Amino acid sequence: MESSRLKIAIQKSGRLAEHSLKLLAKCGIKLEKSKDQLLCRAQNFPIDVLLVRDDDIPAFVLTDVCQLGIVGENVLNELQVQPESGNYSNIQVVKKLGFGHCRLSLAVPSEVVYAGIKYLNGKTIATSYKGLLLEYLKDQNVNAKIVTMNGAVEIAPKTQLADAICDLVSTGNTLASNGLKEVEVILNSQAVLVRNPDMNDSLSLLSNRLITRVRAVLKAQNSRYIVLHAPVSMLDDIKGVLPGSEAPTVIPLKGSDDQVAVHAVSDEEIFWNTMEDLKAKGASSILVMPIEKMMD
Ligand code: PRT
Ligand code: ZN
């Protein structure tokens, strides 16, 4: 591998894989087609993309094989709370990426009358997240036995292996179909962009360029461009309703003294009720558009 090229580790296949590739594509990175290989070379940016298992991404970043990575907070935090696993706290979280949302939760059989965390005192809990669970139980002053499993954690209560489980949940369907109910949330997680803070100057420069693009993509993704016509007399009221917009641009309308056009960037989604409020204040021809790219 060339040391002058930046390396980023992303999941090869799984819940984060597609989103991670899409994000890189939105950052203008064109990869040479070789999805089955471990390493993908970008044609138009000095970056190589390593396609690996999500669990291995923090190690690639920590050992500087890759300077950047995209991984779930659940995976990173689990390593960070295990002091024996290495210096994972050296890895910096650069940006939450807004995909791969899930929560690490405790669940018990649906028929259990669960009155609070103390229910778990003396019980056995199955999990793949021993570190985070231990820390949580310690904080809550609960004494429970932990059984570590690498997969299919949700079947543990049925097989009498455990009284409860601690696992990732997104829709809750897996819990429900295994006769379990969620009772406590230990961690809210999403995919994050991470970096190794110790890189040489040229890689650091490249990494900052990519990070700036990632921030720009996310900012544009969450922002909307609004255009509307407003009666001059209602301008202040209308500005007051526009959510999160920085100083809107006000443009005169040819042939109309009492109407102006207002252009604004909102850093929030514009909901129907906001459009109805704007209309009620006299706004008309209201357009809300997505923004493709945005850089401060
Ligand atoms: O092969 P590799 O090791 O890379 O993949 P993997 O199978 O370990 O991971 P993968 O692709 O399942 O998940 C990758 C990351 O996606 C996780 O580390 C989380 O950060 C995130 N993520 C988001 C999830 C979920 N949602 C999720 N629902 N990871 C796992 N699940 C599982 C959960 O473990 C449970 O089995 O989905 C089931 C529950 O889903 P619901 O929708 O029924 O609640
Ligand atoms: Zn994994």
CSV table of C-alpha atoms and ligand atoms in Angstrom, one decimal, residues 11 53-56 75 129, ligand 2:
chain,number,residue,atom,x,y,z
A,11,GLN,CA,-17.7,-2.2,6.4
A,53,ARG,CA,-15.7,-6.4,8.9
A,54,ASP,CA,-17.2,-3.7,11.1
A,55,ASP,CA,-15.6,-5.2,14.3
A,56,ASP,CA,-12.1,-4.8,12.8
A,75,VAL,CA,-18.5,-1.2,18.3
A,129,TYR,CA,-21.4,-6.2,24.6
B,2,ZN,ZN,-19.5,-7.5,13.0
